[in-house]
Amino acid sequence: MAAHVLDGKAMAQSVRDGLRGRVATGQASGQPVRLDAVIASADRAAHLYAENQAKHCADVGIEYHLHRLPADASFDEVAGRVLLLNQDEQVGAIMVHLPLPGGVDAERVQGLIDPDKDVEGVNPANIGRVVYGRRSLVPCTALAALELIESTGITLRGACCVVVGASNIVGKPLAVLLMREEATVLSTNKHTKGICAIAAQADVLVAAAGVPGLVTREWVKPGAVIVDVGINRVTGPDGRARTVGDVSPDVGDVAGWMTPVPGGVGPMTVAMLLRNTVEACMGPA
Ligand code: NAD
């Protein structure tokens, strides 16, 4: 039987619908919700992402302020802007677009963002709060993956969850979020031996490696929940570029649930950024 599709676009729409009323209430009571984003890059993809964000913010009534710095800005210029935004009481939510200019240490910049305004959850202080189970702003893609998993109704306590990929921004925080749910979590990476057999035990398998088609049907326990975080540009047999995930499409014959690419984790990641923005400005719902 074909896997149920976890429709990230529809879920993201319902998250946005839920946020719209809250944002309107904030505006009406003089508590505007705004997101300030810093960009210092000529990278086309970064600018497209910023445009997309502006559109989604407008859709739910969030003010979006894009601070454009030169593509060759220095560390001091980027850091200086972040520190100004930290101090500005009108600003409740901050994010810094990547890539930053060569020579500007992105992790150092991220570490300067006020943890309470850090809507991408990239300040190590927020990662630490995630580990300790405290209220915090959680990295958006990890949060998106967790929401998609939970939407299946699976009981995570005691479930075997395998996370393929252990980056600071996706794999590691997601593994910690799943541990917080008292799942049995196996974090794997490119050096993991026998990864196919490990994955095949999983009730929940998350692919976040950035390797097109890495997860094939041999990796999948029948009925498992499969979340594909990968976004890979490949050239198809017709010579045209397209976006594929880390999971081979034939996994759909074995899995119980599966996210599509595109249309799965991607739209939910943007929705989680909006939700984090509302929570940073107005507090938790
Ligand atoms: P990364 O390069 O920082 O980390 C990749 C991780 O995967 C590493 O831990 C590495 O050891 C592991 N890995 C690589 N090859 C492997 C293999 N063959 N087997 C097992 N593990 C392997 O990547 P990232 O920033 O975490 O991104 C991962 C993927 O997720 C990319 O395709 C990226 O584009 C995508 N992504 C999607 C979203 C979204 O919103 N959907 C957001 C962030 C990243």
mmCIF file of C-alpha atoms and ligand atoms in Angstrom:
data_model
loop_
_atom_site.group_PDB
_atom_site.id
_atom_site.type_symbol
_atom_site.label_atom_id
_atom_site.label_comp_id
_atom_site.label_asym_id
_atom_site.label_seq_id
_atom_site.Cartn_x
_atom_site.Cartn_y
_atom_site.Cartn_z
ATOM 1 C CA MET A 1 0.000 0.000 0.000
ATOM 2 C CA ALA A 2 1.238 3.512 -0.786
ATOM 3 C CA ALA A 3 2.375 5.670 2.136
ATOM 4 C CA HIS A 4 0.174 8.494 3.385
ATOM 5 C CA VAL A 5 1.612 11.802 2.193
ATOM 6 C CA LEU A 6 2.436 14.320 4.917
ATOM 7 C CA ASP A 7 1.381 17.509 3.167
ATOM 8 C CA GLY A 8 3.719 20.212 4.495
ATOM 9 C CA LYS A 9 2.098 22.908 2.364
ATOM 10 C CA ALA A 10 -1.351 22.308 3.859
ATOM 11 C CA MET A 11 0.043 22.070 7.399
ATOM 12 C CA ALA A 12 1.993 25.309 6.893
ATOM 13 C CA GLN A 13 -1.179 27.007 5.682
ATOM 14 C CA SER A 14 -3.021 25.934 8.808
ATOM 15 C CA VAL A 15 -0.149 27.193 11.019
ATOM 16 C CA ARG A 16 -0.317 30.562 9.227
ATOM 17 C CA ASP A 17 -4.098 30.679 9.590
ATOM 18 C CA GLY A 18 -3.685 30.094 13.325
ATOM 19 C CA LEU A 19 -1.086 32.860 13.670
ATOM 20 C CA ARG A 20 -3.012 35.523 11.749
ATOM 21 C CA GLY A 21 -5.574 36.129 14.512
ATOM 22 C CA ARG A 22 -2.929 36.337 17.205
ATOM 23 C CA VAL A 23 -0.870 38.832 15.219
ATOM 24 C CA ALA A 24 -3.993 40.963 14.583
ATOM 25 C CA THR A 25 -4.764 40.969 18.329
ATOM 26 C CA GLY A 26 -1.209 42.121 19.026
ATOM 27 C CA GLN A 27 -1.439 44.932 16.464
ATOM 28 C CA ALA A 28 -4.796 46.087 17.857
ATOM 29 C CA SER A 29 -3.353 46.297 21.378
ATOM 30 C CA GLY A 30 -0.275 48.211 20.210
ATOM 31 C CA GLN A 31 2.035 45.188 20.281
ATOM 32 C CA PRO A 32 3.118 44.857 16.627
ATOM 33 C CA VAL A 33 4.867 41.657 15.599
ATOM 34 C CA ARG A 34 7.940 42.287 13.469
ATOM 35 C CA LEU A 35 10.848 40.302 12.083
ATOM 36 C CA ASP A 36 14.160 42.023 11.356
ATOM 37 C CA ALA A 37 16.427 40.134 8.966
ATOM 38 C CA VAL A 38 20.011 41.043 8.104
ATOM 39 C CA ILE A 39 21.413 40.178 4.691
ATOM 40 C CA ALA A 40 25.011 40.800 3.544
ATOM 41 C CA SER A 41 25.292 38.822 0.371
ATOM 42 C CA ALA A 42 24.924 38.940 -3.396
ATOM 43 C CA ASP A 43 23.744 35.315 -3.321
ATOM 44 C CA ARG A 44 20.599 35.010 -5.440
ATOM 45 C CA ALA A 45 19.161 32.142 -3.402
ATOM 46 C CA ALA A 46 19.509 34.154 -0.166
ATOM 47 C CA HIS A 47 17.658 37.111 -1.728
ATOM 48 C CA LEU A 48 14.927 34.812 -3.077
ATOM 49 C CA TYR A 49 14.556 33.293 0.387
ATOM 50 C CA ALA A 50 14.275 36.792 1.892
ATOM 51 C CA GLU A 51 11.583 37.741 -0.656
ATOM 52 C CA ASN A 52 9.680 34.575 0.149
ATOM 53 C CA GLN A 53 9.877 35.371 3.866
ATOM 54 C CA ALA A 54 8.599 38.896 3.287
ATOM 55 C CA LYS A 55 5.616 37.463 1.404
ATOM 56 C CA HIS A 56 4.764 34.947 4.154
ATOM 57 C CA CYS A 57 5.191 37.576 6.896
ATOM 58 C CA ALA A 58 2.817 39.913 5.026
ATOM 59 C CA ASP A 59 0.323 37.046 4.719
ATOM 60 C CA VAL A 60 -0.030 36.783 8.503
ATOM 61 C CA GLY A 61 0.402 40.497 9.251
ATOM 62 C CA ILE A 62 4.012 40.391 10.522
ATOM 63 C CA GLU A 63 6.086 43.500 9.692
ATOM 64 C CA TYR A 64 9.224 42.453 7.831
ATOM 65 C CA HIS A 65 12.305 44.686 7.872
ATOM 66 C CA LEU A 66 15.220 43.595 5.697
ATOM 67 C CA HIS A 67 18.537 45.235 6.602
ATOM 68 C CA ARG A 68 20.691 45.127 3.463
ATOM 69 C CA LEU A 69 24.426 45.378 4.156
ATOM 70 C CA PRO A 70 27.121 45.374 1.430
ATOM 71 C CA ALA A 71 28.074 41.944 0.071
ATOM 72 C CA ASP A 72 31.624 42.649 1.295
ATOM 73 C CA ALA A 73 30.579 43.855 4.757
ATOM 74 C CA SER A 74 33.082 43.279 7.566
ATOM 75 C CA PHE A 75 32.459 41.289 10.757
ATOM 76 C CA ASP A 76 32.162 44.571 12.672
ATOM 77 C CA GLU A 77 29.470 45.874 10.311
ATOM 78 C CA VAL A 78 27.378 42.705 10.535
ATOM 79 C CA ALA A 79 27.904 42.278 14.274
ATOM 80 C CA GLY A 80 27.245 45.991 14.846
ATOM 81 C CA ARG A 81 23.862 45.741 13.130
ATOM 82 C CA VAL A 82 22.903 42.686 15.178
ATOM 83 C CA LEU A 83 23.864 44.460 18.415
ATOM 84 C CA LEU A 84 21.801 47.527 17.441
ATOM 85 C CA LEU A 85 18.783 45.301 16.765
ATOM 86 C CA ASN A 86 19.318 43.549 20.112
ATOM 87 C CA GLN A 87 19.061 46.915 21.873
ATOM 88 C CA ASP A 88 16.070 48.205 19.902
ATOM 89 C CA GLU A 89 12.930 47.697 21.986
ATOM 90 C CA GLN A 90 10.756 47.851 18.864
ATOM 91 C CA VAL A 91 12.516 44.731 17.533
ATOM 92 C CA GLY A 92 11.261 41.420 18.871
ATOM 93 C CA ALA A 93 12.675 38.941 16.361
ATOM 94 C CA ILE A 94 16.026 38.800 14.547
ATOM 95 C CA MET A 95 17.564 36.502 11.954
ATOM 96 C CA VAL A 96 20.736 36.691 9.860
ATOM 97 C CA HIS A 97 20.690 35.332 6.319
ATOM 98 C CA LEU A 98 23.495 33.039 5.204
ATOM 99 C CA PRO A 99 25.908 33.054 3.490
ATOM 100 C CA LEU A 100 27.786 35.915 5.121
ATOM 101 C CA PRO A 101 30.743 37.545 3.340
ATOM 102 C CA GLY A 102 33.990 35.532 3.296
ATOM 103 C CA GLY A 103 35.928 36.204 6.474
ATOM 104 C CA VAL A 104 32.807 36.869 8.573
ATOM 105 C CA ASP A 105 32.424 34.019 11.055
ATOM 106 C CA ALA A 106 28.718 33.083 10.888
ATOM 107 C CA GLU A 107 28.776 31.197 14.201
ATOM 108 C CA ARG A 108 30.257 34.207 15.994
ATOM 109 C CA VAL A 109 27.560 36.443 14.529
ATOM 110 C CA GLN A 110 24.811 33.971 15.469
ATOM 111 C CA GLY A 111 26.182 33.820 19.010
ATOM 112 C CA LEU A 112 25.620 37.580 19.335
ATOM 113 C CA ILE A 113 21.871 37.486 18.616
ATOM 114 C CA ASP A 114 19.840 38.079 21.783
ATOM 115 C CA PRO A 115 18.617 34.516 22.615
ATOM 116 C CA ASP A 116 15.099 35.849 23.265
ATOM 117 C CA LYS A 117 14.963 37.384 19.751
ATOM 118 C CA ASP A 118 16.814 34.536 17.981
ATOM 119 C CA VAL A 119 13.947 33.141 15.898
ATOM 120 C CA GLU A 120 16.105 30.646 14.025
ATOM 121 C CA GLY A 121 17.351 29.205 17.312
ATOM 122 C CA VAL A 122 20.974 29.447 16.183
ATOM 123 C CA ASN A 123 22.494 31.019 19.311
ATOM 124 C CA PRO A 124 24.163 28.181 21.292
ATOM 125 C CA ALA A 125 22.238 29.430 24.339
ATOM 126 C CA ASN A 126 19.013 28.343 22.650
ATOM 127 C CA ILE A 127 20.455 24.953 21.712
ATOM 128 C CA GLY A 128 21.458 24.563 25.374
ATOM 129 C CA ARG A 129 17.918 25.397 26.484
ATOM 130 C CA VAL A 130 16.604 22.737 24.077
ATOM 131 C CA VAL A 131 18.899 20.160 25.702
ATOM 132 C CA TYR A 132 17.726 21.141 29.182
ATOM 133 C CA GLY A 133 14.079 21.061 28.078
ATOM 134 C CA ARG A 134 13.532 24.730 28.908
ATOM 135 C CA ARG A 135 11.288 27.019 26.932
ATOM 136 C CA SER A 136 13.312 28.296 23.990
ATOM 137 C CA LEU A 137 13.348 29.254 20.359
ATOM 138 C CA VAL A 138 14.067 25.976 18.556
ATOM 139 C CA PRO A 139 15.784 25.749 15.119
ATOM 140 C CA CYS A 140 12.961 25.967 12.570
ATOM 141 C CA THR A 141 13.747 22.916 10.429
ATOM 142 C CA ALA A 142 14.059 20.600 13.443
ATOM 143 C CA LEU A 143 10.760 21.971 14.747
ATOM 144 C CA ALA A 144 9.159 21.485 11.307
ATOM 145 C CA ALA A 145 10.275 17.839 11.194
ATOM 146 C CA LEU A 146 8.917 17.213 14.718
ATOM 147 C CA GLU A 147 5.536 18.787 13.867
ATOM 148 C CA LEU A 148 5.247 16.608 10.754
ATOM 149 C CA ILE A 149 6.113 13.479 12.745
ATOM 150 C CA GLU A 150 3.610 14.347 15.495
ATOM 151 C CA SER A 151 0.874 15.006 12.918
ATOM 152 C CA THR A 152 0.808 11.251 12.190
ATOM 153 C CA GLY A 153 -0.387 10.575 15.742
ATOM 154 C CA ILE A 154 2.536 8.229 16.462
ATOM 155 C CA THR A 155 3.452 7.721 20.109
ATOM 156 C CA LEU A 156 7.039 8.877 20.341
ATOM 157 C CA ARG A 157 7.655 7.600 23.875
ATOM 158 C CA GLY A 158 9.549 4.335 23.387
ATOM 159 C CA ALA A 159 9.533 4.596 19.581
ATOM 160 C CA CYS A 160 12.791 3.980 17.730
ATOM 161 C CA CYS A 161 13.791 7.147 15.860
ATOM 162 C CA VAL A 162 16.805 7.240 13.541
ATOM 163 C CA VAL A 163 18.106 10.627 12.406
ATOM 164 C CA VAL A 164 20.405 10.480 9.381
ATOM 165 C CA GLY A 165 22.656 13.542 9.504
ATOM 166 C CA ALA A 166 23.892 15.357 12.592
ATOM 167 C CA SER A 167 24.389 19.007 11.667
ATOM 168 C CA ASN A 168 24.119 21.666 14.377
ATOM 169 C CA ILE A 169 21.073 23.206 12.749
ATOM 170 C CA VAL A 170 18.998 20.151 11.776
ATOM 171 C CA GLY A 171 20.080 16.647 12.826
ATOM 172 C CA LYS A 172 21.413 17.344 16.335
ATOM 173 C CA PRO A 173 18.564 19.568 17.577
ATOM 174 C CA LEU A 174 15.983 17.181 16.124
ATOM 175 C CA ALA A 175 17.643 14.228 17.878
ATOM 176 C CA VAL A 176 17.432 16.178 21.152
ATOM 177 C CA LEU A 177 13.772 17.104 20.566
ATOM 178 C CA LEU A 178 12.977 13.420 20.001
ATOM 179 C CA MET A 179 14.914 12.478 23.156
ATOM 180 C CA ARG A 180 12.769 14.977 25.058
ATOM 181 C CA GLU A 181 9.754 12.955 23.922
ATOM 182 C CA GLU A 182 11.428 9.875 25.465
ATOM 183 C CA ALA A 183 11.933 8.191 22.115
ATOM 184 C CA THR A 184 14.911 5.879 21.640
ATOM 185 C CA VAL A 185 17.066 7.999 19.346
ATOM 186 C CA LEU A 186 19.918 6.904 17.125
ATOM 187 C CA SER A 187 21.901 9.769 15.600
ATOM 188 C CA THR A 188 23.836 8.729 12.502
ATOM 189 C CA ASN A 189 26.257 10.435 10.133
ATOM 190 C CA LYS A 190 28.432 9.720 7.110
ATOM 191 C CA HIS A 191 30.817 7.597 9.215
ATOM 192 C CA THR A 192 28.110 5.358 10.705
ATOM 193 C CA LYS A 193 28.769 1.672 9.984
ATOM 194 C CA GLY A 194 25.869 -0.518 8.879
ATOM 195 C CA ILE A 195 23.557 2.476 8.562
ATOM 196 C CA CYS A 196 21.019 0.624 6.399
ATOM 197 C CA ALA A 197 20.420 -2.016 9.113
ATOM 198 C CA ILE A 198 20.175 0.694 11.791
ATOM 199 C CA ALA A 199 17.670 2.675 9.740
ATOM 200 C CA ALA A 200 15.596 -0.437 9.082
ATOM 201 C CA GLN A 201 14.752 -0.622 12.838
ATOM 202 C CA ALA A 202 13.237 2.830 12.837
ATOM 203 C CA ASP A 203 9.599 3.597 13.546
ATOM 204 C CA VAL A 204 10.543 7.144 12.552
ATOM 205 C CA LEU A 205 13.323 7.773 10.046
ATOM 206 C CA VAL A 206 14.496 11.313 9.301
ATOM 207 C CA ALA A 207 16.834 11.909 6.372
ATOM 208 C CA ALA A 208 18.863 15.131 6.696
ATOM 209 C CA ALA A 209 22.121 14.338 4.932
ATOM 210 C CA GLY A 210 21.951 16.328 1.695
ATOM 211 C CA VAL A 211 22.540 13.201 -0.427
ATOM 212 C CA PRO A 212 19.972 12.663 -3.201
ATOM 213 C CA GLY A 213 18.207 9.298 -3.022
ATOM 214 C CA LEU A 214 20.338 8.081 -0.078
ATOM 215 C CA VAL A 215 17.455 6.347 1.681
ATOM 216 C CA THR A 216 16.194 3.423 -0.396
ATOM 217 C CA ARG A 217 13.464 0.905 0.427
ATOM 218 C CA GLU A 218 15.969 -1.487 2.095
ATOM 219 C CA TRP A 219 16.461 1.197 4.771
ATOM 220 C CA VAL A 220 12.788 1.319 5.669
ATOM 221 C CA LYS A 221 10.746 -0.701 8.163
ATOM 222 C CA PRO A 222 7.278 -1.370 6.735
ATOM 223 C CA GLY A 223 4.806 1.241 7.977
ATOM 224 C CA ALA A 224 7.488 3.643 9.258
ATOM 225 C CA VAL A 225 7.170 7.445 9.305
ATOM 226 C CA ILE A 226 9.697 8.922 6.869
ATOM 227 C CA VAL A 227 10.616 12.605 6.976
ATOM 228 C CA ASP A 228 12.784 13.881 4.150
ATOM 229 C CA VAL A 229 14.621 17.096 5.042
ATOM 230 C CA GLY A 230 16.993 17.014 2.067
ATOM 231 C CA ILE A 231 16.861 19.699 -0.608
ATOM 232 C CA ASN A 232 19.131 18.755 -3.495
ATOM 233 C CA ARG A 233 19.300 20.262 -6.970
ATOM 234 C CA VAL A 234 19.925 17.555 -9.571
ATOM 235 C CA THR A 235 19.752 17.331 -13.334
ATOM 236 C CA GLY A 236 17.075 14.921 -14.536
ATOM 237 C CA PRO A 237 17.351 12.551 -17.530
ATOM 238 C CA ASP A 238 15.705 15.274 -19.638
ATOM 239 C CA GLY A 239 18.619 17.613 -18.811
ATOM 240 C CA ARG A 240 16.440 19.875 -16.641
ATOM 241 C CA ALA A 241 17.319 20.870 -13.088
ATOM 242 C CA ARG A 242 14.895 19.816 -10.354
ATOM 243 C CA THR A 243 14.749 19.566 -6.582
ATOM 244 C CA VAL A 244 14.841 16.152 -4.918
ATOM 245 C CA GLY A 245 15.152 14.968 -1.339
ATOM 246 C CA ASP A 246 17.371 12.386 0.350
ATOM 247 C CA VAL A 247 14.715 9.675 0.053
ATOM 248 C CA SER A 248 14.146 7.585 -3.036
ATOM 249 C CA PRO A 249 10.504 7.815 -4.229
ATOM 250 C CA ASP A 250 10.016 3.995 -4.201
ATOM 251 C CA VAL A 251 10.216 4.134 -0.387
ATOM 252 C CA GLY A 252 6.571 5.197 -0.637
ATOM 253 C CA ASP A 253 5.655 1.535 -1.303
ATOM 254 C CA VAL A 254 7.044 0.442 2.090
ATOM 255 C CA ALA A 255 6.593 3.419 4.432
ATOM 256 C CA GLY A 256 3.393 4.231 6.300
ATOM 257 C CA TRP A 257 3.866 8.006 6.101
ATOM 258 C CA MET A 258 6.175 10.109 4.006
ATOM 259 C CA THR A 259 6.907 13.791 3.349
ATOM 260 C CA PRO A 260 7.242 14.909 -0.270
ATOM 261 C CA VAL A 261 10.084 17.069 -1.629
ATOM 262 C CA PRO A 262 9.223 19.760 -2.467
ATOM 263 C CA GLY A 263 6.140 20.439 -0.363
ATOM 264 C CA GLY A 264 7.052 18.728 2.926
ATOM 265 C CA VAL A 265 9.595 20.042 5.445
ATOM 266 C CA GLY A 266 10.411 23.183 3.382
ATOM 267 C CA PRO A 267 7.063 25.019 3.735
ATOM 268 C CA MET A 268 6.761 23.930 7.374
ATOM 269 C CA THR A 269 10.216 25.391 8.112
ATOM 270 C CA VAL A 270 9.025 28.836 6.985
ATOM 271 C CA ALA A 271 5.826 28.408 9.019
ATOM 272 C CA MET A 272 7.916 27.576 12.118
ATOM 273 C CA LEU A 273 9.967 30.751 11.566
ATOM 274 C CA LEU A 274 6.724 32.739 11.597
ATOM 275 C CA ARG A 275 5.541 30.939 14.731
ATOM 276 C CA ASN A 276 8.878 31.562 16.466
ATOM 277 C CA THR A 277 8.597 35.235 15.457
ATOM 278 C CA VAL A 278 5.138 35.540 16.996
ATOM 279 C CA GLU A 279 6.315 33.768 20.170
ATOM 280 C CA ALA A 280 9.446 35.937 20.434
ATOM 281 C CA CYS A 281 7.317 39.093 20.155
ATOM 282 C CA MET A 282 4.219 38.031 22.106
ATOM 283 C CA GLY A 283 5.258 35.058 24.247
ATOM 284 C CA PRO A 284 4.081 31.452 23.920
ATOM 285 C CA ALA A 285 0.478 30.824 22.850
HETATM 286 P P1 NAD B 1 25.245 19.417 6.635
HETATM 287 O O1 NAD B 1 26.063 19.247 5.396
HETATM 288 O O2 NAD B 1 25.593 20.487 7.615
HETATM 289 O O3 NAD B 1 25.255 18.032 7.439
HETATM 290 C C1 NAD B 1 25.027 16.830 6.780
HETATM 291 C C2 NAD B 1 25.022 15.691 7.765
HETATM 292 O O4 NAD B 1 24.697 14.502 7.043
HETATM 293 C C3 NAD B 1 26.356 15.433 8.434
HETATM 294 O O5 NAD B 1 26.152 15.074 9.790
HETATM 295 C C4 NAD B 1 26.935 14.257 7.654
HETATM 296 O O6 NAD B 1 27.818 13.424 8.421
HETATM 297 C C5 NAD B 1 25.676 13.495 7.272
HETATM 298 N N1 NAD B 1 25.834 12.714 6.056
HETATM 299 C C6 NAD B 1 26.343 13.113 4.862
HETATM 300 N N2 NAD B 1 26.366 12.085 3.996
HETATM 301 C C7 NAD B 1 25.867 10.999 4.650
HETATM 302 C C8 NAD B 1 25.658 9.659 4.299
HETATM 303 N N3 NAD B 1 25.986 9.200 3.105
HETATM 304 N N4 NAD B 1 25.114 8.850 5.227
HETATM 305 C C9 NAD B 1 24.785 9.310 6.459
HETATM 306 N N5 NAD B 1 24.977 10.578 6.844
HETATM 307 C C10 NAD B 1 25.506 11.424 5.956
HETATM 308 O O7 NAD B 1 23.750 19.552 6.126
HETATM 309 P P2 NAD B 1 22.440 20.278 6.745
HETATM 310 O O8 NAD B 1 22.655 21.756 6.757
HETATM 311 O O9 NAD B 1 22.000 19.603 7.992
HETATM 312 O O10 NAD B 1 21.394 19.944 5.589
HETATM 313 C C11 NAD B 1 21.063 18.609 5.252
HETATM 314 C C12 NAD B 1 20.075 18.624 4.113
HETATM 315 O O11 NAD B 1 18.890 19.280 4.568
HETATM 316 C C13 NAD B 1 20.524 19.408 2.874
HETATM 317 O O12 NAD B 1 19.990 18.808 1.711
HETATM 318 C C14 NAD B 1 19.885 20.774 3.084
HETATM 319 O O13 NAD B 1 19.658 21.454 1.857
HETATM 320 C C15 NAD B 1 18.589 20.360 3.709
HETATM 321 N N6 NAD B 1 17.963 21.404 4.526
HETATM 322 C C16 NAD B 1 16.634 21.586 4.342
HETATM 323 C C17 NAD B 1 15.969 22.531 5.078
HETATM 324 C C18 NAD B 1 14.489 22.705 4.865
HETATM 325 O O14 NAD B 1 13.925 23.723 5.238
HETATM 326 N N7 NAD B 1 13.806 21.717 4.290
HETATM 327 C C19 NAD B 1 16.656 23.324 6.004
HETATM 328 C C20 NAD B 1 18.012 23.086 6.230
HETATM 329 C C21 NAD B 1 18.659 22.107 5.465
#
